[in-house]
Amino acid sequence: MGVVVFWVLAAGAVAGGIAVFAVDSMARATFALLLSFLCVGAELLLIGLPYLGLLVVLMMIMEMLIMAVFMVMYMMNPAGLMPMTMVHNRRGSAAVSAAVFAALAAGALLTPWPERRGVPAHDTTFALGEAVMGPKMAVMMLVGVAILATMITSVVLATGRGRYDRHGDRLDARRPADPGRGAP
Amino acid sequence: MTLQAFLLTASALFATGLYGALSQQSIVMVMMGLELMVNAIVLAGAAFWYHVTPGTADGQVLVLVAITVMALEMATGFAVVTALFRAQEVDMTEGAGELKE
Amino acid sequence: MGEPGAVWAVAVLPPVVAGLALGAAGWDSVLAARDAGRGRALRAAADPLREAARLLLRPPRTVAAADRLLLRAGVVLLPAVALLAAMVVPLGNAMVMDPAVGVVWFNAVEVAVWAAVWLVGWGSNSAFGLVGGYRFLAQGLAYELPHMFALTTVGLGAQSLRVGEIVQAQQGLWFVVWMPVAFAVYLLSVLAMAFWGPLAHPVADDAAGGAAVELSGPDRLFFLAGRYALLAVAAAFAVPLFLGGGAGPLLPAWAWSLVKTAVVLGGLVWAGRRFPVVRMDRFAEAAWTVLIPAVLVQMLVVGIAVL
């Protein structure tokens, strides 16, 4: 039973991934990618990682929807009503990725992987929490700083109008000069 | 559900993402390819945790980091695309090369 | 302690959710009729059923070049989200399942509303529809973080993400008493999640109905029913999170769950009729400058109390 579910989800994940680059509509491509993520999230649930599996589901749904916004913003033909190809060096890319797949697959099948050591904790979520708040705390702190840095970077890069544009040269405008007349 | 089965699936996902990242011209599509590659890493990391070291939470921490990487990659990527587009109406990888000149 | 996996809970779940959704729709119609000054407003309680029959019988409109696959996916997703989220909501002591990360399950499922509304707006190939979809995403970015922090506060207070244990942790004192800010933020995020009342900007009249503009026939029925179901389930989840679950004198636990749910749901529907629609960018500004700090302070207080 578990094996069947595993292979169905694996097939779904790979099929979704392939569909991303095969469909014309960019909206469909985004949701094909989401399908791939959801299948991987379900695989994590299958091997007893409920928290990480649901985290993948949660974050990827939000991420793909944000991606949909940018996709409509920046793609010439988001709905795919006039099919066009926007690819370069298709043959070379296919050859490279086929070679990489062959190498990875050979490595996966031929490497003598070590024996399984230990058993999963009774509550894997608790074990993860203890790890990132104990011995692995440096990882958590680094991730936190990285997230903060990314927030600042992306706002600085993406914003077109700063507070001087909104509130005047002396920052004394009572209402910001926003397109939608924002809150004071 | 052997380790090999997980790794084969992850390899296929990684190769598909690599194809996308190499062949697509639109930056948004390139980022979809990159996301797919990180997705493969999430799956492989979880599989290693389950099949090799389930006793410790190290594998789980790796997966957590990979998920964060996905989110950060996308946020920065879109910010860069937005900055590029604002600067010179570019949304294709070929156009971005001209920034060097 | 909960009794997850009871077979009858699986069978009872869809009719209970449907009943609550229908009740919410009927109550909303009664309020609308009273506001309009129609005599004997209680008669309007049957309006939703009439409307459902009308939607099922009338031939639906079609839009040229609509993305039917994505549209249908969005329309079906909304009620599906409500049912999946309801799986971790206890009725008395019984629930379909009680996973160790039940609160995360609820959150992960309920985020799919983003996908549902955007898919409906995009799939109907209409400018107003897409505007509605975008509005919901902006609103989603505003409500999701306070919502998550409110859920985290509850998990912190109970020191568990298992819904059954959260209910047990409230045997002495309901969480609403010492987490009032989290409770208020949760209710507000429920309104935003179900794009209801003051936070109905994604389907507001100024965009001719927003995301739902081109929906007709059974599609519209599914969408609207799913929205009421979502409102009902999210209101029902406030009961185990903040209102002590099925605890109460005299009545059996399942009855107390229903009574508390009805009160919360009725209040939300009533509030939806009492307040004007707030533009999503203003809501976003308020959410990030007021709600997030407030709920973070609440979490700090709870964290110190738990220590």
XYZ file of C-alpha atoms in Angstrom:
592
model
C 0.000 0.000 0.000
C 2.662 2.475 1.076
C 4.804 1.510 -1.898
C 1.955 2.092 -4.348
C 1.221 5.503 -2.832
C 4.911 6.319 -2.995
C 5.198 5.556 -6.700
C 1.970 7.394 -7.545
C 3.261 10.484 -5.735
C 6.709 10.127 -7.327
C 5.134 9.911 -10.774
C 2.973 12.938 -9.962
C 5.980 14.941 -8.816
C 8.023 14.176 -11.942
C 5.061 14.588 -14.309
C 4.269 17.958 -12.751
C 7.890 18.976 -13.152
C 7.930 18.017 -16.823
C 4.594 19.716 -17.448
C 6.073 23.018 -16.200
C 8.177 23.231 -19.359
C 5.683 21.568 -21.688
C 2.430 23.519 -21.292
C 1.740 26.771 -23.132
C -0.148 28.599 -20.413
C 2.125 30.034 -17.750
C -0.691 29.833 -15.211
C -0.871 26.112 -15.846
C 2.914 25.865 -15.632
C 2.836 27.484 -12.193
C 0.224 25.070 -10.928
C 2.032 22.116 -12.503
C 5.039 23.132 -10.424
C 2.775 23.381 -7.390
C 1.540 19.844 -8.084
C 5.139 18.663 -8.064
C 5.765 20.341 -4.711
C 2.556 18.969 -3.200
C 3.536 15.435 -4.230
C 6.950 15.853 -2.578
C 5.243 17.245 0.533
C 3.005 14.170 0.631
C 6.084 11.934 0.291
C 7.463 13.568 3.421
C 4.193 12.832 5.220
C 4.563 9.237 4.063
C 7.936 8.745 5.786
C 6.763 10.206 9.069
C 7.723 13.863 8.748
C 4.306 15.477 9.249
C 5.610 18.907 10.165
C 8.071 19.262 7.284
C 5.593 17.768 4.816
C 2.880 20.244 5.782
C 5.454 23.042 5.813
C 6.326 22.241 2.196
C 2.618 22.284 1.306
C 1.980 25.537 3.157
C 4.987 27.432 1.851
C 4.799 26.220 -1.699
C 1.140 27.143 -2.122
C 1.915 30.683 -0.970
C 5.091 30.847 -3.039
C 3.482 29.651 -6.244
C 0.651 32.148 -5.911
C 3.141 34.966 -5.468
C 4.997 33.564 -8.457
C 1.756 33.717 -10.445
C 1.614 37.479 -9.861
C 5.124 38.022 -11.194
C 4.539 35.633 -14.033
C 1.594 37.652 -15.303
C 3.656 40.802 -14.780
C 6.711 39.736 -16.719
C 5.680 37.084 -19.228
C 4.746 38.181 -22.712
C 2.115 35.551 -23.131
C 0.974 34.327 -19.726
C -2.213 32.648 -20.837
C -0.565 30.799 -23.724
C -3.340 31.753 -26.099
C -0.775 32.302 -28.855
C 1.689 29.449 -28.401
C 5.271 30.569 -28.720
C 8.535 29.050 -27.612
C 10.927 31.016 -25.476
C 13.821 28.625 -25.175
C 17.423 28.628 -26.211
C 19.789 25.744 -26.788
C 17.105 23.167 -26.213
C 19.149 20.261 -27.532
C 22.229 21.089 -25.451
C 20.116 21.542 -22.297
C 18.374 18.234 -22.873
C 21.710 16.473 -23.380
C 23.213 18.011 -20.238
C 20.213 17.192 -18.064
C 19.991 13.643 -19.464
C 23.660 13.127 -18.655
C 23.154 14.529 -15.149
C 20.163 12.267 -14.616
C 22.148 9.236 -15.791
C 25.029 10.099 -13.471
C 22.764 10.743 -10.462
C 20.695 7.634 -11.098
C 23.799 5.487 -11.480
C 25.156 6.956 -8.267
C 21.878 6.319 -6.476
C 21.705 2.699 -7.595
C 25.367 1.677 -7.473
C 26.619 3.369 -4.325
C 26.657 0.997 -1.334
C 24.625 3.190 0.997
C 25.313 2.752 4.715
C 23.033 0.710 6.908
C 20.149 2.395 8.672
C 21.247 3.582 12.105
C 18.788 4.250 14.881
C 15.020 4.625 14.744
C 12.965 7.781 14.203
C 12.018 9.690 17.320
C 8.496 9.110 18.579
C 7.589 12.701 17.683
C 9.778 13.840 14.785
C 8.444 17.393 15.039
C 9.581 17.585 18.647
C 12.984 16.146 17.701
C 13.391 18.806 14.993
C 12.399 21.575 17.370
C 14.835 20.335 19.978
C 17.609 20.123 17.397
C 17.211 23.664 16.057
C 16.812 25.077 19.540
C 19.707 23.034 20.934
C 22.735 21.582 19.142
C 21.739 23.010 15.738
C 20.879 26.481 16.969
C 23.569 28.084 14.795
C 21.661 26.885 11.723
C 18.471 28.467 12.973
C 20.192 31.753 13.769
C 21.842 31.814 10.354
C 18.521 31.101 8.650
C 16.920 33.925 10.614
C 19.594 36.417 9.630
C 19.426 35.234 6.014
C 15.679 35.778 5.954
C 16.045 39.270 7.389
C 18.788 40.116 4.883
C 16.626 38.829 2.039
C 13.662 40.877 3.180
C 15.758 44.036 3.202
C 17.504 43.216 -0.088
C 14.337 42.417 -1.971
C 12.537 45.516 -0.741
C 15.516 47.719 -1.640
C 15.797 46.129 -5.081
C 12.131 46.050 -5.922
C 10.817 49.296 -4.542
C 10.496 52.085 -7.049
C 9.490 54.823 -4.673
C 11.001 55.367 -1.268
C 9.649 57.358 1.639
C 10.931 60.652 0.183
C 8.781 60.011 -2.890
C 5.826 59.202 -0.703
C 6.089 61.857 1.992
C 7.913 64.687 0.230
C 11.496 65.918 0.496
C 11.092 66.817 4.146
C 8.960 63.797 4.968
C 6.258 66.183 6.128
C 3.421 65.340 3.738
C 0.430 64.306 5.796
C -0.886 61.895 3.201
C 1.600 59.869 1.158
C 1.460 60.430 -2.583
C 0.415 56.851 -3.309
C -1.490 55.813 -6.414
C -4.331 54.604 -4.225
C -4.105 57.400 -1.645
C -2.801 55.248 1.161
C -3.547 55.574 4.823
C -1.917 58.580 6.535
C 10.039 2.767 -0.543
C 13.734 2.021 -0.723
C 16.366 4.718 -0.575
C 17.145 4.029 -4.238
C 13.539 4.734 -5.255
C 13.599 8.071 -3.456
C 16.916 9.038 -4.992
C 15.770 8.052 -8.493
C 12.730 10.295 -8.134
C 14.885 13.105 -6.811
C 17.323 12.643 -9.712
C 14.496 12.901 -12.222
C 13.213 16.074 -10.551
C 16.703 17.557 -10.458
C 17.376 16.780 -14.133
C 14.010 18.244 -15.169
C 14.726 21.407 -13.230
C 18.208 21.624 -14.715
C 16.772 21.332 -18.225
C 14.392 24.184 -17.468
C 17.042 26.379 -15.899
C 19.348 25.887 -18.896
C 16.864 26.106 -21.729
C 14.334 28.771 -20.725
C 14.778 32.351 -21.819
C 12.361 34.000 -19.439
C 13.833 34.667 -16.005
C 10.624 33.567 -14.301
C 10.805 30.202 -16.029
C 14.477 29.841 -15.108
C 13.478 30.324 -11.489
C 10.850 27.618 -11.807
C 13.645 25.298 -12.927
C 15.790 26.274 -9.956
C 12.888 25.680 -7.577
C 12.417 22.225 -9.041
C 16.080 21.438 -8.374
C 15.791 22.507 -4.731
C 12.614 20.429 -4.542
C 14.710 17.406 -5.493
C 17.140 18.252 -2.689
C 14.274 18.400 -0.183
C 13.120 14.942 -1.250
C 16.635 13.474 -1.229
C 17.431 15.024 2.159
C 14.284 13.597 3.706
C 15.025 10.188 2.169
C 18.562 10.160 3.593
C 17.191 11.073 7.004
C 14.657 8.253 6.882
C 16.924 5.566 5.457
C 20.330 6.390 6.910
C 20.194 8.423 10.118
C 16.631 8.469 11.459
C 18.002 8.515 14.997
C 19.152 12.149 14.803
C 17.356 15.199 13.467
C 20.240 16.349 11.227
C 18.469 15.329 8.024
C 15.364 17.204 9.080
C 17.413 20.342 9.693
C 18.850 20.017 6.182
C 15.323 19.838 4.728
C 14.323 22.897 6.748
C 17.284 24.818 5.342
C 16.442 23.711 1.788
C 12.859 24.938 2.176
C 14.155 28.296 3.404
C 16.553 28.453 0.462
C 13.598 28.029 -1.899
C 11.729 30.942 -0.380
C 14.801 33.203 -0.272
C 15.793 32.317 -3.816
C 12.379 33.276 -5.072
C 12.119 36.524 -3.115
C 15.543 37.707 -4.259
C 14.951 36.488 -7.800
C 11.751 38.432 -8.239
C 13.249 41.512 -6.650
C 16.107 41.331 -9.162
C 13.702 40.855 -12.063
C 11.698 43.832 -10.868
C 14.839 45.972 -10.585
C 15.973 44.852 -14.055
C 12.597 45.551 -15.547
C 12.409 48.956 -13.937
C 15.894 49.830 -15.162
C 15.636 48.702 -18.768
C 12.456 46.768 -19.483
C 14.317 43.472 -19.563
C 12.748 40.177 -18.612
C 14.863 37.735 -20.589
C 18.176 36.181 -19.641
C 19.881 37.410 -22.842
C 19.027 41.000 -22.017
C 20.461 40.777 -18.526
C 23.958 40.102 -19.917
C 24.138 43.625 -21.277
C 24.291 44.969 -17.749
C 27.957 44.057 -17.743
C 28.789 46.554 -20.453
C -9.149 13.224 25.052
C -10.245 13.082 21.448
C -11.367 9.904 19.750
C -9.831 10.327 16.313
C -10.666 8.016 13.456
C -14.192 7.195 14.546
C -15.983 5.957 11.438
C -19.131 7.838 12.258
C -17.131 11.077 12.510
C -16.177 10.708 8.835
C -19.804 10.168 7.914
C -21.078 13.009 10.082
C -18.520 15.578 8.935
C -19.942 16.615 5.507
C -23.566 17.035 6.694
C -22.480 19.028 9.762
C -20.310 21.345 7.653
C -23.091 21.704 5.084
C -25.624 22.394 7.822
C -23.464 25.071 9.416
C -22.800 26.673 6.021
C -26.512 26.661 5.220
C -27.265 28.113 8.627
C -24.763 30.910 8.065
C -26.239 31.659 4.637
C -29.766 31.636 6.048
C -28.817 33.923 8.951
C -27.164 36.300 6.493
C -30.339 36.376 4.389
C -32.440 37.106 7.471
C -30.148 40.007 8.388
C -30.288 41.306 4.823
C -34.078 41.133 4.778
C -34.283 42.949 8.108
C -31.933 45.657 6.891
C -34.043 46.051 3.764
C -37.120 46.539 5.962
C -38.945 43.524 4.617
C -41.671 42.282 6.932
C -41.264 38.896 8.579
C -37.544 38.744 7.931
C -37.286 35.205 9.309
C -38.900 33.923 6.146
C -35.770 34.936 4.250
C -33.925 32.058 5.959
C -34.931 29.826 3.060
C -33.548 32.220 0.450
C -30.220 30.382 0.084
C -32.057 27.195 -0.897
C -34.101 29.072 -3.502
C -30.938 30.664 -4.812
C -29.226 27.262 -4.986
C -32.107 25.802 -6.971
C -32.038 28.791 -9.307
C -28.308 28.410 -9.901
C -28.705 24.711 -10.614
C -31.615 25.111 -13.017
C -30.687 28.148 -15.052
C -28.378 27.554 -18.032
C -24.909 28.831 -17.101
C -23.151 31.615 -18.961
C -19.919 30.811 -20.757
C -16.932 33.052 -21.402
C -14.798 32.866 -24.520
C -11.313 31.453 -24.016
C -11.844 30.813 -20.320
C -9.337 28.396 -18.811
C -11.959 25.851 -17.772
C -9.500 23.438 -16.183
C -8.096 26.040 -13.807
C -11.522 27.606 -13.199
C -13.048 24.272 -12.174
C -10.013 23.493 -10.038
C -10.511 26.733 -8.124
C -14.266 26.287 -7.783
C -13.946 22.744 -6.411
C -10.968 23.649 -4.227
C -12.943 26.051 -2.029
C -15.411 23.519 -0.537
C -12.637 20.894 -0.533
C -10.507 23.181 1.629
C -13.391 23.567 4.079
C -13.891 19.806 4.368
C -10.175 19.005 4.678
C -9.711 21.684 7.335
C -12.769 20.356 9.194
C -11.031 16.977 9.604
C -9.051 18.289 12.585
C -11.951 20.230 14.129
C -13.439 18.258 17.025
C -17.169 17.926 17.497
C -17.320 17.375 21.223
C -14.560 14.814 21.685
C -14.806 13.196 18.258
C -12.792 14.193 15.252
C -11.817 12.523 11.997
C -8.139 12.592 12.897
C -5.976 14.123 15.596
C -2.447 14.341 14.185
C 0.442 15.615 16.300
C 0.560 18.716 14.088
C -3.184 19.315 13.755
C -2.851 23.106 13.907
C -0.283 23.044 11.097
C -2.618 20.832 9.075
C -5.400 23.384 9.424
C -3.074 26.192 8.402
C -1.570 24.348 5.421
C -5.001 23.380 4.093
C -6.529 26.775 4.598
C -3.750 28.508 2.637
C -5.114 26.717 -0.439
C -7.864 29.366 -0.445
C -5.257 31.632 -2.037
C -5.018 29.197 -4.917
C -8.800 28.774 -5.128
C -9.638 32.480 -5.388
C -6.807 33.283 -7.779
C -7.633 30.292 -9.994
C -11.282 31.341 -10.187
C -10.328 34.923 -10.986
C -7.773 33.915 -13.590
C -9.710 31.043 -15.113
C -12.782 33.106 -15.919
C -10.766 35.228 -18.381
C -12.097 38.521 -17.138
C -10.207 41.633 -16.085
C -12.394 42.132 -13.024
C -11.980 38.494 -12.098
C -8.218 38.799 -12.179
C -8.380 42.029 -10.178
C -10.329 40.112 -7.533
C -7.747 37.329 -7.554
C -4.921 39.805 -7.070
C -6.784 41.550 -4.290
C -7.109 38.278 -2.447
C -3.380 37.613 -2.737
C -2.585 41.059 -1.317
C -5.090 40.443 1.456
C -3.587 37.004 1.993
C -0.142 38.486 2.556
C -1.749 40.778 5.115
C -3.775 38.275 7.111
C -1.642 35.151 6.910
C 1.173 36.230 9.231
C -1.047 37.502 12.083
C -3.130 34.353 11.607
C -0.080 32.101 11.897
C 1.145 33.971 14.970
C -2.280 33.612 16.597
C -2.193 29.856 15.962
C 1.393 29.718 17.246
C 0.327 31.516 20.422
C -2.271 28.849 21.071
C 0.271 26.103 20.410
C 2.666 27.814 22.803
C 0.026 28.137 25.503
C -0.952 24.474 25.245
C 2.652 23.375 24.553
C 1.308 21.159 21.799
C 0.112 21.392 18.204
C -2.309 18.502 18.726
C -5.867 19.807 18.797
C -6.936 17.268 21.412
C -4.188 18.395 23.782
C -5.002 22.055 23.148
C -8.570 21.388 24.298
C -7.283 19.519 27.352
C -4.971 22.383 28.269
C -8.029 24.635 28.638
C -9.717 22.562 31.333
C -8.881 25.118 33.985
C -9.078 28.337 32.021
C -10.213 28.991 28.457
C -7.516 30.460 26.243
C -9.789 33.329 25.255
C -9.437 34.679 28.796
C -5.676 35.103 28.772
C -5.140 35.355 24.980
C -7.790 37.914 23.997
C -5.570 39.570 21.391
C -4.831 36.262 19.681
C -8.556 35.471 19.701
C -9.459 38.818 18.110
C -6.723 38.444 15.497
C -7.904 34.922 14.741
C -11.486 36.078 14.186
C -10.295 38.906 11.944
C -8.188 36.521 9.907
C -11.199 34.236 9.562
C -13.108 37.103 7.970
C -10.155 37.741 5.652
C -9.726 34.076 4.810
C -13.365 33.691 3.814
C -13.280 37.179 2.198
C -16.347 38.024 4.195
C -17.906 41.307 5.288
C -15.401 44.119 5.821
C -12.701 42.020 4.165
C -14.750 41.064 1.106
C -12.700 43.341 -1.105
C -11.699 40.464 -3.459
C -15.356 40.018 -4.430
C -16.463 43.612 -3.826
C -19.028 45.466 -5.887
C -16.573 48.137 -7.029
C -14.986 45.480 -9.220
C -18.376 44.158 -10.373
C -18.099 41.140 -8.097
C -14.336 40.651 -8.319
C -13.085 37.097 -8.521
C -16.605 35.691 -8.796
C -17.743 38.049 -11.563
C -18.114 35.505 -14.347
C -19.214 32.542 -12.259
C -22.666 31.220 -13.021
C -24.706 28.086 -12.563
C -23.272 25.202 -10.509
C -19.824 26.839 -10.518
C -21.212 29.826 -8.646
C -23.117 27.559 -6.274
C -19.954 25.613 -5.419
C -17.965 28.806 -4.942
C -20.499 30.511 -2.676
C -21.273 27.345 -0.719
C -17.561 26.728 -0.301
C -17.115 30.235 1.035
C -19.851 29.776 3.640
C -18.449 26.366 4.531
C -14.998 27.873 4.988
C -16.384 30.606 7.212
C -18.242 27.979 9.252
C -15.254 25.639 9.630
C -12.858 28.438 10.545
C -15.391 29.688 13.118
C -15.752 26.145 14.439
C -11.979 25.873 14.846
C -12.035 28.880 17.182
C -13.954 26.694 19.666
C -11.186 24.124 20.373
C -8.504 26.811 20.063
C -9.901 29.445 22.409
C -13.286 28.468 23.832
C -12.506 25.244 25.657
C -13.834 22.844 23.017
C -16.839 20.869 24.201
C -16.507 21.902 27.849
C -19.703 23.089 29.520
C -22.362 22.092 32.042
C -25.467 19.913 31.501
C -25.320 19.475 27.732
C -23.160 16.777 26.111
C -19.802 17.872 24.649
C -20.901 17.736 21.004
C -23.843 20.007 21.752
C -21.599 22.549 23.464
C -19.272 22.477 20.436
C -22.205 23.222 18.163
C -23.612 25.948 20.412
C -20.267 27.754 20.683
C -19.676 27.393 16.945
C -23.110 28.821 16.204
C -22.431 31.817 18.436
C -19.040 32.562 16.822
C -20.368 31.986 13.313
C -23.476 34.073 13.905
C -21.339 36.879 15.286
C -19.026 36.797 12.281
C -21.932 36.874 9.819
C -23.506 39.730 11.763
C -20.194 41.649 11.803
C -19.957 41.109 8.057
C -23.177 43.048 7.597
C -22.296 45.822 10.057
C -18.965 47.086 8.714
C -18.045 48.598 5.365
C -15.583 46.925 3.022
C -11.946 47.815 3.729
C -9.574 48.203 0.816
C -6.958 45.441 0.872
C -3.971 47.812 0.858
C -5.277 49.623 3.930
C -5.904 46.312 5.624
C -2.354 45.269 4.712
C -0.925 48.415 6.267
C -2.934 47.931 9.457
C -2.097 44.234 9.580
C 1.634 44.815 9.385
C 1.830 47.832 11.668
C -0.797 46.929 14.275
C -1.873 43.293 14.180
C 1.553 41.655 13.891
C 3.151 43.644 16.750
C 0.055 43.161 18.906
C -0.041 39.413 18.428
C 3.734 39.176 18.946
C 3.371 40.933 22.307
C 0.541 38.512 23.103
C 2.844 35.629 22.246
C 5.562 37.040 24.485
C 3.123 37.317 27.389
C 1.934 33.750 26.853
C 5.518 32.542 26.530
C 6.500 34.141 29.837
C 3.387 32.779 31.537
C 4.128 29.283 30.279
C 7.714 29.426 31.501
